[in-house]
mmCIF file of C-alpha atoms in Angstrom:
data_model
loop_
_atom_site.group_PDB
_atom_site.id
_atom_site.type_symbol
_atom_site.label_atom_id
_atom_site.label_comp_id
_atom_site.label_asym_id
_atom_site.label_seq_id
_atom_site.Cartn_x
_atom_site.Cartn_y
_atom_site.Cartn_z
ATOM 1 C CA UNK A 257 7.839 224.899 -36.840
ATOM 2 C CA UNK A 258 9.503 223.752 -40.102
ATOM 3 C CA UNK A 259 13.569 223.889 -39.804
ATOM 4 C CA UNK A 260 13.860 222.532 -36.581
ATOM 5 C CA UNK A 261 12.276 219.248 -37.098
ATOM 6 C CA UNK A 262 13.955 219.289 -40.718
ATOM 7 C CA UNK A 263 17.167 219.548 -38.770
ATOM 8 C CA UNK A 264 16.565 215.378 -37.662
ATOM 9 C CA UNK A 265 17.004 214.825 -41.268
ATOM 10 C CA UNK A 266 20.664 216.192 -41.353
ATOM 11 C CA UNK A 267 19.958 218.347 -44.220
ATOM 12 C CA UNK A 268 23.628 220.030 -44.306
ATOM 13 C CA UNK A 269 24.115 223.856 -44.655
ATOM 14 C CA UNK A 270 23.675 225.729 -48.298
ATOM 15 C CA UNK A 271 23.174 229.486 -48.799
ATOM 16 C CA UNK A 272 19.398 229.713 -48.703
ATOM 17 C CA UNK A 273 19.606 227.942 -45.166
ATOM 18 C CA UNK A 274 22.220 230.697 -43.819
ATOM 19 C CA UNK A 275 19.940 233.380 -45.342
ATOM 20 C CA UNK A 276 16.940 232.023 -43.769
ATOM 21 C CA UNK A 277 18.708 231.652 -40.439
ATOM 22 C CA UNK A 278 20.011 234.992 -40.638
ATOM 23 C CA UNK A 279 16.570 236.609 -41.879
ATOM 24 C CA UNK A 280 14.723 235.087 -38.590
ATOM 25 C CA UNK A 281 17.280 235.760 -36.507
ATOM 26 C CA UNK A 282 17.557 239.578 -37.248
ATOM 27 C CA UNK A 283 13.201 239.781 -37.410
ATOM 28 C CA UNK A 284 13.079 238.300 -34.231
ATOM 29 C CA UNK A 285 15.275 240.671 -32.844
ATOM 30 C CA UNK A 286 13.759 243.649 -34.430
ATOM 31 C CA UNK A 287 10.435 242.339 -32.950
ATOM 32 C CA UNK A 288 12.104 243.136 -29.299
ATOM 33 C CA UNK A 289 13.030 246.704 -30.043
ATOM 34 C CA UNK A 290 9.340 247.600 -31.808
ATOM 35 C CA UNK A 291 8.052 245.992 -28.818
ATOM 36 C CA UNK A 292 9.278 248.843 -26.291
ATOM 37 C CA UNK A 293 7.447 251.151 -28.947
ATOM 38 C CA UNK A 294 4.112 249.590 -29.467
ATOM 39 C CA UNK A 295 1.218 250.185 -27.031
ATOM 40 C CA UNK A 296 -1.227 247.913 -25.494
ATOM 41 C CA UNK A 297 -4.793 247.480 -24.175
ATOM 42 C CA UNK A 298 -5.415 247.661 -20.283
ATOM 43 C CA UNK A 299 -9.105 247.379 -18.795
ATOM 44 C CA UNK A 300 -10.504 248.566 -22.067
ATOM 45 C CA UNK A 301 -7.974 251.625 -22.794
ATOM 46 C CA UNK A 302 -5.029 252.019 -25.330
ATOM 47 C CA UNK A 303 -1.721 252.249 -23.669
ATOM 48 C CA UNK A 304 0.374 254.407 -25.369
ATOM 49 C CA UNK A 305 3.359 256.093 -23.034
ATOM 50 C CA UNK A 306 6.711 255.132 -23.230
ATOM 51 C CA UNK A 307 7.358 254.148 -19.625
ATOM 52 C CA UNK A 308 4.174 252.021 -19.042
ATOM 53 C CA UNK A 309 4.718 250.175 -22.444
ATOM 54 C CA UNK A 310 8.325 249.458 -20.982
ATOM 55 C CA UNK A 311 7.271 248.335 -17.741
ATOM 56 C CA UNK A 312 4.252 246.218 -19.679
ATOM 57 C CA UNK A 313 6.625 244.476 -21.840
ATOM 58 C CA UNK A 314 9.245 243.794 -19.217
ATOM 59 C CA UNK A 315 6.379 241.699 -17.341
ATOM 60 C CA UNK A 316 5.057 239.790 -20.169
ATOM 61 C CA UNK A 317 6.953 238.971 -23.346
ATOM 62 C CA UNK A 318 10.477 240.484 -22.700
ATOM 63 C CA UNK A 319 11.465 236.783 -20.668
ATOM 64 C CA UNK A 320 9.942 234.840 -23.381
ATOM 65 C CA UNK A 321 11.683 237.037 -26.395
ATOM 66 C CA UNK A 322 15.215 236.809 -24.270
ATOM 67 C CA UNK A 323 15.130 232.791 -24.185
ATOM 68 C CA UNK A 324 14.029 232.645 -27.813
ATOM 69 C CA UNK A 325 16.535 234.788 -29.231
ATOM 70 C CA UNK A 326 19.393 234.426 -26.781
ATOM 71 C CA UNK A 327 20.176 230.962 -27.846
ATOM 72 C CA UNK A 328 20.357 231.988 -31.418
ATOM 73 C CA UNK A 329 22.911 234.719 -30.980
ATOM 74 C CA UNK A 330 24.776 232.200 -28.870
ATOM 75 C CA UNK A 331 24.872 229.422 -31.403
ATOM 76 C CA UNK A 332 25.963 232.292 -34.234
ATOM 77 C CA UNK A 333 29.091 233.824 -32.067
ATOM 78 C CA UNK A 334 29.986 230.099 -31.565
ATOM 79 C CA UNK A 335 29.467 229.297 -35.394
ATOM 80 C CA UNK A 336 31.597 232.890 -36.237
ATOM 81 C CA UNK A 337 34.368 231.432 -33.531
ATOM 82 C CA UNK A 338 34.826 228.068 -35.023
ATOM 83 C CA UNK A 339 35.834 229.677 -38.269
ATOM 84 C CA UNK A 340 39.309 231.149 -37.095
ATOM 85 C CA UNK A 341 39.897 227.790 -34.804
ATOM 86 C CA UNK A 342 42.398 225.105 -36.145
ATOM 87 C CA UNK A 343 41.349 221.795 -37.141
ATOM 88 C CA UNK A 344 41.461 220.597 -33.575
ATOM 89 C CA UNK A 345 39.657 223.592 -31.753
ATOM 90 C CA UNK A 346 37.108 223.248 -34.816
ATOM 91 C CA UNK A 347 36.149 219.721 -33.860
ATOM 92 C CA UNK A 348 35.505 220.580 -30.524
ATOM 93 C CA UNK A 349 33.353 223.773 -31.298
ATOM 94 C CA UNK A 350 31.621 221.352 -33.608
ATOM 95 C CA UNK A 351 31.311 218.862 -31.022
ATOM 96 C CA UNK A 352 29.941 221.470 -28.676
ATOM 97 C CA UNK A 353 27.244 222.815 -31.496
ATOM 98 C CA UNK A 354 26.208 219.115 -32.015
ATOM 99 C CA UNK A 355 25.387 218.866 -28.405
ATOM 100 C CA UNK A 356 23.777 222.711 -27.912
ATOM 101 C CA UNK A 357 21.679 222.096 -31.242
ATOM 102 C CA UNK A 358 18.668 220.825 -28.876
ATOM 103 C CA UNK A 359 18.578 224.147 -27.495
ATOM 104 C CA UNK A 360 16.847 225.558 -30.605
ATOM 105 C CA UNK A 361 13.836 224.025 -29.542
ATOM 106 C CA UNK A 362 12.900 226.965 -27.615
ATOM 107 C CA UNK A 363 12.391 228.815 -30.863
ATOM 108 C CA UNK A 364 9.154 226.807 -30.567
ATOM 109 C CA UNK A 365 8.051 229.257 -28.091
ATOM 110 C CA UNK A 366 7.748 231.947 -30.740
ATOM 111 C CA UNK A 367 4.321 230.205 -31.655
ATOM 112 C CA UNK A 368 2.932 231.702 -28.484
ATOM 113 C CA UNK A 369 3.824 235.501 -29.996
ATOM 114 C CA UNK A 370 2.695 234.468 -33.665
ATOM 115 C CA UNK A 371 -0.897 233.253 -32.012
ATOM 116 C CA UNK A 372 -1.331 237.002 -30.746
ATOM 117 C CA UNK A 373 -0.184 237.967 -34.173
ATOM 118 C CA UNK A 374 -2.793 235.829 -36.242
ATOM 119 C CA UNK A 375 -5.292 236.663 -33.497
ATOM 120 C CA UNK A 376 -4.861 240.061 -34.529
ATOM 121 C CA UNK A 377 -4.887 239.381 -38.538
ATOM 122 C CA UNK A 378 -7.963 237.691 -38.117
ATOM 123 C CA UNK A 379 -9.695 241.068 -36.376
ATOM 124 C CA UNK A 380 -9.282 242.219 -39.442
ATOM 125 C CA UNK A 381 -11.617 240.096 -41.180
ATOM 126 C CA UNK A 382 -15.162 241.382 -42.460
ATOM 127 C CA UNK A 383 -16.291 238.631 -44.348
ATOM 128 C CA UNK A 384 -17.896 235.678 -42.769
ATOM 129 C CA UNK A 385 -17.541 233.410 -45.779
ATOM 130 C CA UNK A 386 -13.412 234.606 -45.869
ATOM 131 C CA UNK A 387 -13.406 233.697 -42.144
ATOM 132 C CA UNK A 388 -14.870 230.167 -42.181
ATOM 133 C CA UNK A 389 -12.857 229.290 -45.700
ATOM 134 C CA UNK A 390 -9.816 231.049 -43.423
ATOM 135 C CA UNK A 391 -10.912 228.560 -40.567
ATOM 136 C CA UNK A 392 -10.541 225.406 -42.731
ATOM 137 C CA UNK A 393 -7.264 226.398 -44.082
ATOM 138 C CA UNK A 394 -5.765 226.839 -40.788
ATOM 139 C CA UNK A 395 -6.912 223.182 -39.493
ATOM 140 C CA UNK A 396 -5.538 221.698 -42.490
ATOM 141 C CA UNK A 397 -1.998 223.677 -41.926
ATOM 142 C CA UNK A 398 -2.758 222.061 -38.065
ATOM 143 C CA UNK A 399 -2.705 218.875 -39.082
ATOM 144 C CA UNK A 400 0.065 219.006 -41.708
ATOM 145 C CA UNK A 401 2.118 220.898 -38.918
ATOM 146 C CA UNK A 402 1.714 218.337 -36.292
ATOM 147 C CA UNK A 403 2.234 215.081 -38.895
ATOM 148 C CA UNK A 404 5.684 217.421 -39.803
ATOM 149 C CA UNK A 405 6.952 217.164 -36.673
ATOM 150 C CA UNK A 406 5.784 213.232 -35.731
ATOM 151 C CA UNK A 407 7.521 212.466 -38.952
ATOM 152 C CA UNK A 408 10.846 214.114 -37.491
ATOM 153 C CA UNK A 409 10.234 212.206 -34.261
ATOM 154 C CA UNK A 410 9.767 208.690 -35.978
ATOM 155 C CA UNK A 411 12.864 209.380 -38.164
ATOM 156 C CA UNK A 412 14.913 209.727 -34.703
ATOM 157 C CA UNK A 413 13.434 206.754 -33.429
ATOM 158 C CA UNK A 414 15.057 204.643 -36.189
ATOM 159 C CA UNK A 415 18.400 205.577 -33.770
ATOM 160 C CA UNK A 416 17.546 204.971 -30.534
ATOM 161 C CA UNK A 417 17.401 201.135 -30.933
ATOM 162 C CA UNK A 418 21.527 200.716 -30.309
ATOM 163 C CA UNK A 419 24.204 198.318 -31.874
ATOM 164 C CA UNK A 420 22.816 195.276 -32.747
ATOM 165 C CA UNK A 421 19.008 195.989 -32.237
ATOM 166 C CA UNK A 422 17.347 196.416 -35.585
ATOM 167 C CA UNK A 423 15.581 199.829 -36.228
ATOM 168 C CA UNK A 424 13.488 200.924 -39.233
ATOM 169 C CA UNK A 425 16.092 202.958 -41.040
ATOM 170 C CA UNK A 426 18.328 200.040 -41.563
ATOM 171 C CA UNK A 427 15.725 197.772 -42.395
ATOM 172 C CA UNK A 428 14.281 200.394 -45.280
ATOM 173 C CA UNK A 429 17.981 201.708 -46.242
ATOM 174 C CA UNK A 430 16.803 205.162 -44.866
ATOM 175 C CA UNK A 431 20.411 206.367 -44.089
ATOM 176 C CA UNK A 432 21.887 209.691 -45.150
ATOM 177 C CA UNK A 433 24.129 207.926 -47.417
ATOM 178 C CA UNK A 434 21.583 205.516 -48.583
ATOM 179 C CA UNK A 435 18.534 208.106 -49.826
ATOM 180 C CA UNK A 436 18.224 211.923 -49.956
ATOM 181 C CA UNK A 437 16.805 214.025 -47.738
ATOM 182 C CA UNK A 438 14.240 214.402 -49.786
ATOM 183 C CA UNK A 439 13.169 210.744 -50.146
ATOM 184 C CA UNK A 440 14.099 210.301 -45.925
ATOM 185 C CA UNK A 441 11.722 213.176 -45.194
ATOM 186 C CA UNK A 442 8.872 211.869 -47.630
ATOM 187 C CA UNK A 443 8.997 208.499 -46.640
ATOM 188 C CA UNK A 444 8.818 209.587 -42.534
ATOM 189 C CA UNK A 445 5.841 212.261 -43.780
ATOM 190 C CA UNK A 446 3.921 209.186 -45.339
ATOM 191 C CA UNK A 447 4.144 207.100 -42.272
ATOM 192 C CA UNK A 448 3.207 209.675 -40.041
ATOM 193 C CA UNK A 449 0.053 210.777 -42.352
ATOM 194 C CA UNK A 450 -0.950 206.977 -42.317
ATOM 195 C CA UNK A 451 -1.451 206.561 -38.911
ATOM 196 C CA UNK A 452 -4.198 209.327 -39.132
ATOM 197 C CA UNK A 453 -5.867 207.918 -41.868
ATOM 198 C CA UNK A 454 -6.929 204.574 -43.031
ATOM 199 C CA UNK A 455 -4.261 204.595 -45.596
ATOM 200 C CA UNK A 456 -1.490 202.104 -45.553
ATOM 201 C CA UNK A 457 2.476 202.386 -46.237
ATOM 202 C CA UNK A 458 5.140 200.243 -46.661
ATOM 203 C CA UNK A 459 7.168 200.951 -43.324
ATOM 204 C CA UNK A 460 7.081 199.370 -40.301
ATOM 205 C CA UNK A 461 8.013 199.219 -36.946
ATOM 206 C CA UNK A 462 11.269 197.373 -36.189
ATOM 207 C CA UNK A 463 11.857 196.778 -32.164
ATOM 208 C CA UNK A 464 10.058 197.562 -29.195
ATOM 209 C CA UNK A 465 10.894 201.640 -29.055
ATOM 210 C CA UNK A 466 9.495 202.002 -32.752
ATOM 211 C CA UNK A 467 6.127 200.335 -31.836
ATOM 212 C CA UNK A 468 5.418 201.260 -28.620
ATOM 213 C CA UNK A 469 5.986 205.062 -30.462
ATOM 214 C CA UNK A 470 4.003 203.975 -33.234
ATOM 215 C CA UNK A 471 1.130 202.887 -31.015
ATOM 216 C CA UNK A 472 1.130 206.574 -29.088
ATOM 217 C CA UNK A 473 0.758 208.166 -32.468
ATOM 218 C CA UNK A 474 -2.011 205.789 -33.590
ATOM 219 C CA UNK A 475 -3.839 206.651 -30.456
ATOM 220 C CA UNK A 476 -3.190 210.229 -30.620
ATOM 221 C CA UNK A 477 -4.001 210.760 -34.115
ATOM 222 C CA UNK A 478 -7.553 209.118 -33.558
ATOM 223 C CA UNK A 479 -8.382 211.390 -31.393
ATOM 224 C CA UNK A 480 -6.729 214.534 -33.172
ATOM 225 C CA UNK A 481 -8.198 213.584 -36.942
ATOM 226 C CA UNK A 482 -11.467 212.878 -35.109
ATOM 227 C CA UNK A 483 -11.336 216.345 -34.013
ATOM 228 C CA UNK A 484 -10.273 217.725 -37.441
ATOM 229 C CA UNK A 485 -13.274 215.924 -39.193
ATOM 230 C CA UNK A 486 -15.560 217.513 -36.992
ATOM 231 C CA UNK A 487 -14.293 220.783 -37.016
ATOM 232 C CA UNK A 488 -14.330 220.735 -41.323
ATOM 233 C CA UNK A 489 -17.880 219.376 -41.351
ATOM 234 C CA UNK A 490 -19.045 222.452 -39.201
ATOM 235 C CA UNK A 491 -17.231 224.774 -41.034
ATOM 236 C CA UNK A 492 -18.457 223.203 -44.352
ATOM 237 C CA UNK A 493 -22.329 223.455 -42.915
ATOM 238 C CA UNK A 494 -22.187 226.891 -41.686
ATOM 239 C CA UNK A 495 -20.769 227.888 -45.327
ATOM 240 C CA UNK A 496 -23.377 225.515 -46.942
ATOM 241 C CA UNK A 497 -26.335 227.527 -44.780
ATOM 242 C CA UNK A 498 -24.974 230.732 -45.426
ATOM 243 C CA UNK A 499 -25.208 229.768 -49.725
ATOM 244 C CA UNK A 500 -28.614 228.136 -48.925
ATOM 245 C CA UNK A 501 -29.746 231.209 -47.300
ATOM 246 C CA UNK A 502 -28.736 233.279 -50.270
ATOM 247 C CA UNK A 503 -29.764 230.639 -53.190
ATOM 248 C CA UNK A 504 -33.382 230.451 -51.443
ATOM 249 C CA UNK A 505 -33.711 234.050 -51.569
ATOM 250 C CA UNK A 506 -33.260 234.507 -55.219
ATOM 251 C CA UNK A 507 -35.034 231.442 -55.499
ATOM 252 C CA UNK A 508 -38.201 233.254 -54.151
ATOM 253 C CA UNK A 509 -37.562 236.118 -55.914
ATOM 254 C CA UNK A 510 -37.620 234.852 -59.268
ATOM 255 C CA UNK A 511 -41.168 232.985 -58.225
ATOM 256 C CA UNK A 512 -42.506 236.190 -57.191
ATOM 257 C CA UNK A 513 -41.341 237.970 -60.467
ATOM 258 C CA UNK A 514 -43.137 234.858 -62.503
ATOM 259 C CA UNK A 515 -46.153 234.976 -60.365
ATOM 260 C CA UNK A 516 -46.433 238.449 -60.700
ATOM 261 C CA UNK A 517 -46.002 238.581 -64.802
ATOM 262 C CA UNK A 518 -42.982 240.859 -64.609
ATOM 263 C CA UNK A 519 -41.559 241.795 -67.948
ATOM 264 C CA UNK A 520 -38.795 239.604 -68.567
ATOM 265 C CA UNK A 521 -36.398 242.701 -69.505
ATOM 266 C CA UNK A 522 -37.894 244.138 -66.227
ATOM 267 C CA UNK A 523 -37.113 240.953 -64.423
ATOM 268 C CA UNK A 524 -33.475 240.475 -65.936
ATOM 269 C CA UNK A 525 -32.452 243.801 -64.680
ATOM 270 C CA UNK A 526 -34.206 243.328 -60.839
ATOM 271 C CA UNK A 527 -32.072 240.171 -60.951
ATOM 272 C CA UNK A 528 -28.657 241.551 -62.116
ATOM 273 C CA UNK A 529 -28.732 244.639 -59.609
ATOM 274 C CA UNK A 530 -29.665 242.290 -56.809
ATOM 275 C CA UNK A 531 -26.593 240.122 -57.758
ATOM 276 C CA UNK A 532 -24.747 243.114 -57.923
ATOM 277 C CA UNK A 533 -25.766 244.477 -54.385
ATOM 278 C CA UNK A 534 -25.644 241.340 -52.491
ATOM 279 C CA UNK A 535 -21.610 240.727 -53.964
ATOM 280 C CA UNK A 536 -20.570 244.034 -53.189
ATOM 281 C CA UNK A 537 -22.652 245.502 -50.318
ATOM 282 C CA UNK A 538 -23.811 242.434 -48.622
ATOM 283 C CA UNK A 539 -26.712 242.567 -45.679
ATOM 284 C CA UNK A 540 -26.736 245.345 -43.525
ATOM 285 C CA UNK A 541 -25.942 244.565 -39.908
ATOM 286 C CA UNK A 542 -28.678 246.131 -37.755
ATOM 287 C CA UNK A 543 -27.029 247.196 -34.211
ATOM 288 C CA UNK A 544 -29.657 245.398 -32.469
ATOM 289 C CA UNK A 545 -28.202 242.200 -33.465
ATOM 290 C CA UNK A 546 -24.416 242.651 -32.000
ATOM 291 C CA UNK A 547 -25.875 242.007 -28.182
ATOM 292 C CA UNK A 548 -21.982 242.343 -27.559
ATOM 293 C CA UNK A 549 -22.491 246.282 -27.908
ATOM 294 C CA UNK A 550 -24.089 246.555 -24.403
ATOM 295 C CA UNK A 551 -20.730 245.876 -22.931
ATOM 296 C CA UNK A 552 -19.259 249.400 -24.296
ATOM 297 C CA UNK A 553 -18.834 252.269 -21.947
ATOM 298 C CA UNK A 554 -21.499 255.263 -22.524
ATOM 299 C CA UNK A 555 -18.076 257.080 -23.991
ATOM 300 C CA UNK A 556 -17.230 254.412 -26.711
ATOM 301 C CA UNK A 557 -20.761 253.749 -27.387
ATOM 302 C CA UNK A 558 -21.542 257.432 -27.919
ATOM 303 C CA UNK A 559 -18.333 257.867 -30.014
ATOM 304 C CA UNK A 560 -19.365 254.574 -31.774
ATOM 305 C CA UNK A 561 -22.432 255.473 -32.530
ATOM 306 C CA UNK A 562 -21.491 259.329 -33.918
ATOM 307 C CA UNK A 563 -19.057 257.919 -36.300
ATOM 308 C CA UNK A 564 -21.518 254.984 -37.538
ATOM 309 C CA UNK A 565 -24.281 257.746 -38.113
ATOM 310 C CA UNK A 566 -22.083 260.212 -39.784
ATOM 311 C CA UNK A 567 -20.614 257.519 -42.205
ATOM 312 C CA UNK A 568 -23.892 257.183 -43.180
ATOM 313 C CA UNK A 569 -25.259 260.072 -44.046
ATOM 314 C CA UNK A 570 -22.196 262.992 -43.916
ATOM 315 C CA UNK A 571 -24.004 265.899 -45.021
#
């Protein structure tokens, strides 16, 4: 998600990028092996038998994993073989590497699998406040990632005009030999962000292709940013309502203590304990509020009730 768009800016190779490439490649290769020994859920039941797991993996994620990992290893072997070639052979290999660089875009298919991993992490969140805050953070990261991709596309647009056709990279001196990769990326990202917000930037399209792309991004940004603002507002409203309910309870408690003329030292103890209880234990959730539990089988419901009652009164 990060490295593929950055490649549009011709970042070159470094020790850090090489380490990250190998780390990512090895991780997703081992993910294939781990998938062969990881159980799955079928019709509400957990399956842990090796052969059904193998068949299920072949029918689901195997093809996607091969499509994602295969080109990476192929390009790795091509690059390693180029190290032992002479200058002419090395030039041919380099040309081949550049021509098939687009194959690396299949790495974006990992987003499908990444969503499954994020859903598993989401299931472990028990605090509603933390869940809402993480949802807001997810929206912000999503907006930045979209602009990250658009910035790379906008920079690539500067090379599509052809000979004699003006383009924004030449007009603003944004060639690799003229500016650092950091400045070129920052300028492209700045342009992308201004298409989503009422801000301005001193970079403008220079030909019909760039202007058409800018119009399409502007329309897309209008829809996406409106949805983003709506989702953020809904999450903030939900978070504010939760805090208001808690504040209202403490306000009623203070009024009650005052009306009943409770001694200040006792009132202070009551307030401090209720603050501790609400922050450490939270609100007890009765079973009847969780209507989805009615969909469980009798066996699962009996096991759940046994565990919950046993944990509540172990003696």
